[in-house]
PDB file of C-alpha atoms and ligand atoms in Angstrom:
ATOM      1  CA  MET A  17     -22.650  -7.136  -7.413  1.00  0.00           C
ATOM      2  CA  PRO A  18     -18.806  -7.416  -7.455  1.00  0.00           C
ATOM      3  CA  GLU A  19     -16.950  -4.627  -6.312  1.00  0.00           C
ATOM      4  CA  LEU A  20     -13.496  -2.739  -6.611  1.00  0.00           C
ATOM      5  CA  VAL A  21     -12.599  -2.066  -2.937  1.00  0.00           C
ATOM      6  CA  PHE A  22      -9.790  -0.096  -1.966  1.00  0.00           C
ATOM      7  CA  PHE A  23      -8.362  -0.618   1.375  1.00  0.00           C
ATOM      8  CA  SER A  24      -6.045   2.071   2.338  1.00  0.00           C
ATOM      9  CA  GLY A  25      -4.023   3.133   5.083  1.00  0.00           C
ATOM     10  CA  THR A  26      -0.743   4.425   6.196  1.00  0.00           C
ATOM     11  CA  MET A  27       2.196   2.208   6.184  1.00  0.00           C
ATOM     12  CA  ASP A  28       2.063  -0.392   9.048  1.00  0.00           C
ATOM     13  CA  CYS A  29      -1.665  -0.039   9.198  1.00  0.00           C
ATOM     14  CA  GLY A  30      -2.071  -3.879   8.637  1.00  0.00           C
ATOM     15  CA  LYS A  31      -2.761  -3.829   5.104  1.00  0.00           C
ATOM     16  CA  SER A  32      -1.225  -7.083   3.835  1.00  0.00           C
ATOM     17  CA  THR A  33      -1.991  -8.799   6.872  1.00  0.00           C
ATOM     18  CA  LEU A  34      -5.740  -7.962   5.744  1.00  0.00           C
ATOM     19  CA  ALA A  35      -5.133  -8.812   2.188  1.00  0.00           C
ATOM     20  CA  LEU A  36      -3.621 -12.203   3.359  1.00  0.00           C
ATOM     21  CA  GLN A  37      -7.110 -12.702   6.194  1.00  0.00           C
ATOM     22  CA  ILE A  38      -9.172 -12.048   3.172  1.00  0.00           C
ATOM     23  CA  ALA A  39      -7.455 -14.621   0.618  1.00  0.00           C
ATOM     24  CA  HIS A  40      -7.191 -17.145   3.506  1.00  0.00           C
ATOM     25  CA  ASN A  41     -10.943 -17.007   4.746  1.00  0.00           C
ATOM     26  CA  ARG A  42     -12.118 -17.332   0.811  1.00  0.00           C
ATOM     27  CA  SER A  43      -9.739 -19.802  -0.193  1.00  0.00           C
ATOM     28  CA  ALA A  44     -11.153 -22.364   3.123  1.00  0.00           C
ATOM     29  CA  ARG A  45     -14.428 -21.862   1.331  1.00  0.00           C
ATOM     30  CA  GLY A  46     -13.010 -23.679  -1.787  1.00  0.00           C
ATOM     31  CA  LEU A  47     -12.368 -19.840  -3.643  1.00  0.00           C
ATOM     32  CA  GLN A  48      -9.847 -19.319  -5.503  1.00  0.00           C
ATOM     33  CA  SER A  49      -7.730 -15.915  -5.685  1.00  0.00           C
ATOM     34  CA  VAL A  50      -5.322 -14.216  -8.179  1.00  0.00           C
ATOM     35  CA  ILE A  51      -2.964 -12.205  -6.062  1.00  0.00           C
ATOM     36  CA  PHE A  52      -1.250  -9.641  -7.895  1.00  0.00           C
ATOM     37  CA  THR A  53       1.805  -7.170  -5.957  1.00  0.00           C
ATOM     38  CA  ARG A  54       4.288  -4.997  -6.702  1.00  0.00           C
ATOM     39  CA  ASP A  55       7.824  -4.424  -4.621  1.00  0.00           C
ATOM     40  CA  ASP A  56       6.572  -6.319  -1.726  1.00  0.00           C
ATOM     41  CA  ARG A  57       9.110  -6.431   1.010  1.00  0.00           C
ATOM     42  CA  ALA A  58       9.323 -10.433   1.028  1.00  0.00           C
ATOM     43  CA  GLY A  59      10.571 -10.203  -2.848  1.00  0.00           C
ATOM     44  CA  GLU A  60       9.351 -10.239  -6.331  1.00  0.00           C
ATOM     45  CA  GLY A  61       6.094 -12.561  -6.230  1.00  0.00           C
ATOM     46  CA  LYS A  62       5.484 -12.310  -2.191  1.00  0.00           C
ATOM     47  CA  LEU A  63       2.672 -11.008  -0.570  1.00  0.00           C
ATOM     48  CA  SER A  64       3.830 -10.812   3.069  1.00  0.00           C
ATOM     49  CA  SER A  65       2.542  -9.171   6.085  1.00  0.00           C
ATOM     50  CA  ARG A  66       4.895  -7.905   9.170  1.00  0.00           C
ATOM     51  CA  LEU A  67       3.815 -10.492  10.827  1.00  0.00           C
ATOM     52  CA  GLY A  68       5.604 -12.970   9.169  1.00  0.00           C
ATOM     53  CA  LEU A  69       3.012 -14.588   6.880  1.00  0.00           C
ATOM     54  CA  VAL A  70       3.784 -14.819   3.277  1.00  0.00           C
ATOM     55  CA  THR A  71       2.315 -16.411  -0.121  1.00  0.00           C
ATOM     56  CA  GLU A  72       2.975 -16.681  -3.533  1.00  0.00           C
ATOM     57  CA  ALA A  73       1.763 -13.840  -5.870  1.00  0.00           C
ATOM     58  CA  VAL A  74       1.544 -11.979  -9.261  1.00  0.00           C
ATOM     59  CA  GLU A  75       4.355  -9.792  -9.542  1.00  0.00           C
ATOM     60  CA  ALA A  76       2.121  -6.890 -10.870  1.00  0.00           C
ATOM     61  CA  THR A  77       5.389  -5.290 -13.082  1.00  0.00           C
ATOM     62  CA  PRO A  78       3.868  -1.714 -15.187  1.00  0.00           C
ATOM     63  CA  GLU A  79       3.710  -3.725 -18.464  1.00  0.00           C
ATOM     64  CA  LEU A  80       1.505  -6.733 -16.907  1.00  0.00           C
ATOM     65  CA  ASP A  81      -2.264  -6.449 -18.298  1.00  0.00           C
ATOM     66  CA  LEU A  82      -3.748  -7.283 -15.038  1.00  0.00           C
ATOM     67  CA  TYR A  83      -7.065  -7.466 -17.119  1.00  0.00           C
ATOM     68  CA  GLY A  84      -5.642  -9.827 -20.044  1.00  0.00           C
ATOM     69  CA  PHE A  85      -3.709 -12.210 -17.440  1.00  0.00           C
ATOM     70  CA  VAL A  86      -6.694 -12.890 -15.556  1.00  0.00           C
ATOM     71  CA  VAL A  87      -8.566 -13.884 -19.063  1.00  0.00           C
ATOM     72  CA  GLU A  88      -6.087 -16.123 -20.188  1.00  0.00           C
ATOM     73  CA  ARG A  89      -6.214 -17.935 -16.810  1.00  0.00           C
ATOM     74  CA  LEU A  90      -9.761 -18.188 -17.215  1.00  0.00           C
ATOM     75  CA  SER A  91      -9.778 -19.031 -20.640  1.00  0.00           C
ATOM     76  CA  ARG A  92      -7.024 -21.518 -19.782  1.00  0.00           C
ATOM     77  CA  GLY A  93      -9.699 -23.321 -17.714  1.00  0.00           C
ATOM     78  CA  GLY A  94      -8.464 -21.629 -14.253  1.00  0.00           C
ATOM     79  CA  LYS A  95     -10.384 -20.980 -11.718  1.00  0.00           C
ATOM     80  CA  VAL A  96     -10.532 -17.393 -10.581  1.00  0.00           C
ATOM     81  CA  ASP A  97     -13.422 -16.446  -7.956  1.00  0.00           C
ATOM     82  CA  TYR A  98     -11.729 -12.919  -6.912  1.00  0.00           C
ATOM     83  CA  ILE A  99      -8.199 -10.461  -7.068  1.00  0.00           C
ATOM     84  CA  VAL A 100      -6.385  -8.990  -4.358  1.00  0.00           C
ATOM     85  CA  VAL A 101      -3.811  -6.444  -5.147  1.00  0.00           C
ATOM     86  CA  ASP A 102      -1.474  -5.303  -2.188  1.00  0.00           C
ATOM     87  CA  GLU A 103       0.908  -2.395  -2.580  1.00  0.00           C
ATOM     88  CA  ALA A 104      -1.749  -0.803  -5.106  1.00  0.00           C
ATOM     89  CA  GLN A 105      -0.089   2.383  -4.738  1.00  0.00           C
ATOM     90  CA  PHE A 106       2.594   1.534  -6.812  1.00  0.00           C
ATOM     91  CA  LEU A 107       0.691   0.118  -9.959  1.00  0.00           C
ATOM     92  CA  VAL A 108       0.313   2.736 -13.127  1.00  0.00           C
ATOM     93  CA  THR A 109      -2.915   3.923 -13.598  1.00  0.00           C
ATOM     94  CA  GLU A 110      -3.880   1.820 -16.558  1.00  0.00           C
ATOM     95  CA  GLN A 111      -3.599  -0.982 -14.490  1.00  0.00           C
ATOM     96  CA  ILE A 112      -6.682   0.466 -11.362  1.00  0.00           C
ATOM     97  CA  ASP A 113      -8.446   0.733 -15.181  1.00  0.00           C
ATOM     98  CA  GLN A 114      -7.914  -2.825 -15.717  1.00  0.00           C
ATOM     99  CA  LEU A 115      -9.025  -3.998 -12.433  1.00  0.00           C
ATOM    100  CA  ALA A 116     -12.433  -1.600 -13.115  1.00  0.00           C
ATOM    101  CA  ARG A 117     -12.777  -3.645 -16.053  1.00  0.00           C
ATOM    102  CA  ILE A 118     -12.313  -6.923 -14.251  1.00  0.00           C
ATOM    103  CA  VAL A 119     -14.879  -6.161 -11.925  1.00  0.00           C
ATOM    104  CA  ASP A 120     -17.588  -4.623 -14.422  1.00  0.00           C
ATOM    105  CA  ASP A 121     -16.633  -7.604 -17.549  1.00  0.00           C
ATOM    106  CA  LEU A 122     -15.765 -10.525 -15.683  1.00  0.00           C
ATOM    107  CA  ASP A 123     -18.006  -9.622 -12.700  1.00  0.00           C
ATOM    108  CA  LEU A 124     -15.505 -10.641 -10.057  1.00  0.00           C
ATOM    109  CA  ASP A 125     -14.776  -8.660  -6.955  1.00  0.00           C
ATOM    110  CA  VAL A 126     -11.132  -6.852  -6.646  1.00  0.00           C
ATOM    111  CA  PHE A 127      -9.420  -6.192  -3.385  1.00  0.00           C
ATOM    112  CA  ALA A 128      -6.983  -3.437  -3.252  1.00  0.00           C
ATOM    113  CA  PHE A 129      -4.627  -2.365  -0.404  1.00  0.00           C
ATOM    114  CA  GLY A 130      -2.235   0.396  -0.805  1.00  0.00           C
ATOM    115  CA  ILE A 131      -0.976   3.427   0.625  1.00  0.00           C
ATOM    116  CA  THR A 132      -2.589   6.504   0.164  1.00  0.00           C
ATOM    117  CA  THR A 133       0.041   9.110   0.127  1.00  0.00           C
ATOM    118  CA  ASP A 134       3.742   9.349  -0.264  1.00  0.00           C
ATOM    119  CA  PHE A 135       6.338  10.768   2.095  1.00  0.00           C
ATOM    120  CA  ARG A 136       5.628  14.384   0.472  1.00  0.00           C
ATOM    121  CA  THR A 137       1.814  13.959   1.518  1.00  0.00           C
ATOM    122  CA  ARG A 138       0.876  13.737  -2.504  1.00  0.00           C
ATOM    123  CA  LEU A 139      -1.431  10.794  -3.671  1.00  0.00           C
ATOM    124  CA  PHE A 140       0.221   8.111  -5.404  1.00  0.00           C
ATOM    125  CA  PRO A 141      -0.838   7.773  -9.035  1.00  0.00           C
ATOM    126  CA  GLY A 142      -2.412   4.152  -8.129  1.00  0.00           C
ATOM    127  CA  SER A 143      -4.541   5.837  -5.216  1.00  0.00           C
ATOM    128  CA  GLN A 144      -5.389   8.461  -7.074  1.00  0.00           C
ATOM    129  CA  ARG A 145      -6.581   6.261  -9.903  1.00  0.00           C
ATOM    130  CA  LEU A 146      -8.277   4.159  -7.091  1.00  0.00           C
ATOM    131  CA  ILE A 147      -9.976   6.698  -5.451  1.00  0.00           C
ATOM    132  CA  GLU A 148     -11.526   7.911  -8.645  1.00  0.00           C
ATOM    133  CA  LEU A 149     -12.711   4.586  -9.814  1.00  0.00           C
ATOM    134  CA  ALA A 150     -13.100   2.182  -6.634  1.00  0.00           C
ATOM    135  CA  ASP A 151     -16.963   1.265  -5.938  1.00  0.00           C
ATOM    136  CA  ARG A 152     -15.917   1.760  -1.944  1.00  0.00           C
ATOM    137  CA  VAL A 153     -12.963   3.143  -0.409  1.00  0.00           C
ATOM    138  CA  GLU A 154     -12.441   1.790   3.216  1.00  0.00           C
ATOM    139  CA  THR A 155     -10.225   3.133   5.968  1.00  0.00           C
ATOM    140  CA  LEU A 156      -8.342   0.826   7.487  1.00  0.00           C
ATOM    141  CA  GLN A 157      -9.461   0.584  11.108  1.00  0.00           C
ATOM    142  CA  VAL A 158      -5.741  -1.423  12.842  1.00  0.00           C
ATOM    143  CA  GLU A 159      -4.577   2.389  13.332  1.00  0.00           C
ATOM    144  CA  ALA A 160      -0.826   2.773  13.582  1.00  0.00           C
ATOM    145  CA  MET A 161       0.322   5.410  15.581  1.00  0.00           C
ATOM    146  CA  CYS A 162       3.088   7.908  15.572  1.00  0.00           C
ATOM    147  CA  TRP A 163       5.821   8.067  18.565  1.00  0.00           C
ATOM    148  CA  CYS A 164       3.995  10.494  20.078  1.00  0.00           C
ATOM    149  CA  GLY A 165       1.193   7.936  20.820  1.00  0.00           C
ATOM    150  CA  ALA A 166      -1.310  10.239  18.212  1.00  0.00           C
ATOM    151  CA  ARG A 167      -2.714   8.429  15.279  1.00  0.00           C
ATOM    152  CA  ALA A 168      -0.297   8.102  12.837  1.00  0.00           C
ATOM    153  CA  THR A 169      -1.602   9.566   9.727  1.00  0.00           C
ATOM    154  CA  HIS A 170       1.342  10.464   7.438  1.00  0.00           C
ATOM    155  CA  ASN A 171       4.256   8.257   5.800  1.00  0.00           C
ATOM    156  CA  ALA A 172       7.608   9.539   6.259  1.00  0.00           C
ATOM    157  CA  ARG A 173      11.021   8.750   4.303  1.00  0.00           C
ATOM    158  CA  THR A 174      13.976   9.184   6.705  1.00  0.00           C
ATOM    159  CA  VAL A 175      17.976   8.875   5.663  1.00  0.00           C
ATOM    160  CA  GLY A 176      19.749   7.976   8.639  1.00  0.00           C
ATOM    161  CA  GLY A 177      16.466   8.622  11.209  1.00  0.00           C
ATOM    162  CA  GLU A 178      16.038  12.392   9.495  1.00  0.00           C
ATOM    163  CA  MET A 179      12.810  13.182   7.839  1.00  0.00           C
ATOM    164  CA  VAL A 180      13.429  13.834   4.062  1.00  0.00           C
ATOM    165  CA  VAL A 181      10.850  15.519   1.682  1.00  0.00           C
ATOM    166  CA  GLU A 182      12.893  15.191  -1.724  1.00  0.00           C
ATOM    167  CA  GLY A 183      13.534  12.361  -3.576  1.00  0.00           C
ATOM    168  CA  GLU A 184      11.713  10.029  -5.668  1.00  0.00           C
ATOM    169  CA  GLN A 185       7.978   9.044  -5.257  1.00  0.00           C
ATOM    170  CA  VAL A 186       9.202   5.411  -4.993  1.00  0.00           C
ATOM    171  CA  VAL A 187      12.183   4.249  -3.056  1.00  0.00           C
ATOM    172  CA  VAL A 188      11.899   0.507  -1.900  1.00  0.00           C
ATOM    173  CA  GLY A 189      13.159   0.929   1.786  1.00  0.00           C
ATOM    174  CA  ASP A 190      15.350  -1.675   3.185  1.00  0.00           C
ATOM    175  CA  VAL A 191      14.233  -0.565   6.819  1.00  0.00           C
ATOM    176  CA  GLY A 192      16.511  -3.223   8.253  1.00  0.00           C
ATOM    177  CA  ALA A 193      19.987  -2.744   6.633  1.00  0.00           C
ATOM    178  CA  GLY A 194      19.818   0.382   4.308  1.00  0.00           C
ATOM    179  CA  ILE A 195      20.086   3.712   5.098  1.00  0.00           C
ATOM    180  CA  VAL A 196      16.714   4.992   3.860  1.00  0.00           C
ATOM    181  CA  GLY A 197      13.541   3.677   6.319  1.00  0.00           C
ATOM    182  CA  TYR A 198       9.717   4.600   6.145  1.00  0.00           C
ATOM    183  CA  GLU A 199       8.184   5.753   9.552  1.00  0.00           C
ATOM    184  CA  VAL A 200       4.513   6.644   9.999  1.00  0.00           C
ATOM    185  CA  LEU A 201       3.935   9.952  12.083  1.00  0.00           C
ATOM    186  CA  CYS A 202       0.928  12.278  12.723  1.00  0.00           C
ATOM    187  CA  ARG A 203       0.535  14.967  11.006  1.00  0.00           C
ATOM    188  CA  ARG A 204       1.738  17.697  13.247  1.00  0.00           C
ATOM    189  CA  HIS A 205       5.245  15.689  13.792  1.00  0.00           C
ATOM    190  CA  HIS A 206       5.478  15.444  10.040  1.00  0.00           C
ATOM    191  CA  ARG A 207       4.930  18.759   9.066  1.00  0.00           C
ATOM    192  CA  LYS A 208       7.872  19.331  11.809  1.00  0.00           C
ATOM    193  CA  ARG A 209       9.831  16.632  10.409  1.00  0.00           C
ATOM    194  CA  MET A 210      10.279  15.135  13.747  1.00  0.00           C
ATOM    195  CA  THR A 211      10.829  11.404  13.702  1.00  0.00           C
ATOM    196  CA  SER A 212      11.409   9.195  16.521  1.00  0.00           C
ATOM    197  CA  ALA A 213      14.768   9.598  16.236  1.00  0.00           C
ATOM    198  CA  THR A 214      15.046  13.154  16.179  1.00  0.00           C
ATOM    199  CA  ALA A 215      12.742  13.485  19.044  1.00  0.00           C
ATOM    200  CA  ARG A 216      15.132  11.498  20.833  1.00  0.00           C
ATOM    201  CA  ALA A 217      17.855  13.653  19.991  1.00  0.00           C
ATOM    202  CA  ALA A 218      15.948  16.697  21.012  1.00  0.00           C
ATOM    203  CA  ALA A 219      15.008  14.855  24.427  1.00  0.00           C
ATOM    204  CA  LEU A 220      18.622  14.261  24.854  1.00  0.00           C
ATOM    205  CA  SER A 221      20.002  18.267  24.503  1.00  0.00           C
ATOM    206  CA  PRO A 222      16.501  19.916  26.074  1.00  0.00           C
ATOM    207  CA  ASP A 223      18.220  22.913  25.796  1.00  0.00           C
ATOM    208  CA  VAL A 224      17.542  23.697  22.510  1.00  0.00           C
ATOM    209  CA  LEU A 225      15.890  21.779  19.569  1.00  0.00           C
ATOM    210  CA  PRO A 226      18.922  20.565  16.746  1.00  0.00           C
ATOM    211  CA  VAL A 227      19.137  23.594  14.600  1.00  0.00           C
ATOM    212  CA  THR A 228      21.083  22.703  11.214  1.00  0.00           C
ATOM    213  CA  SER A 229      23.093  25.558   9.831  1.00  0.00           C
ATOM    214  CA  GLY A 230      24.453  26.547   6.451  1.00  0.00           C
TER     215      GLY A 230
HETATM  216 ZN1   ZN B   5       3.225  12.699  16.655  1.00  0.00          ZN
END
């Protein structure tokens, strides 16, 4: 039976690497995929992992009907054996419904990879819909670590190293160049808003924790 599977995790938990691995293993057996992604760090129409691997993908802009895209490819004689979706949290809810329809009406497996919650610990709409519709939700076992060594379960957005809890849900951070970045933290340090940078600053002035006034 074909399935809609949601592989979930924090940032840095190896989602994109696993997505690429699945595509590699199946293409080695002659199976062909359609890979959808959205706002990949490598740019439009790319699926990349932090380990440096990259492959071509279809950019799932909000207007794109994913079901219609696959039907069209099939009707033009294209071969599609399964679907991979990376950054699935960025899809709109209708697109998750389209993925379920691909499974049910086209009998194809759909492997969706995404972050469950945003920097405010709220579910992304795409992830929420996946949890509602998926046949299976798998929590990825390659666990990211907080700076304290605990299991990182939450995504923090940082501006200049300081954690922020307000702002647009989706700001794609250019971690290398921009001031907006992301860091995975344990829940304790997410609640205390203590990033590696603020923890380092606190360690350098051991008398008091930094207090912001005004
Ligand atoms: Zn921690």
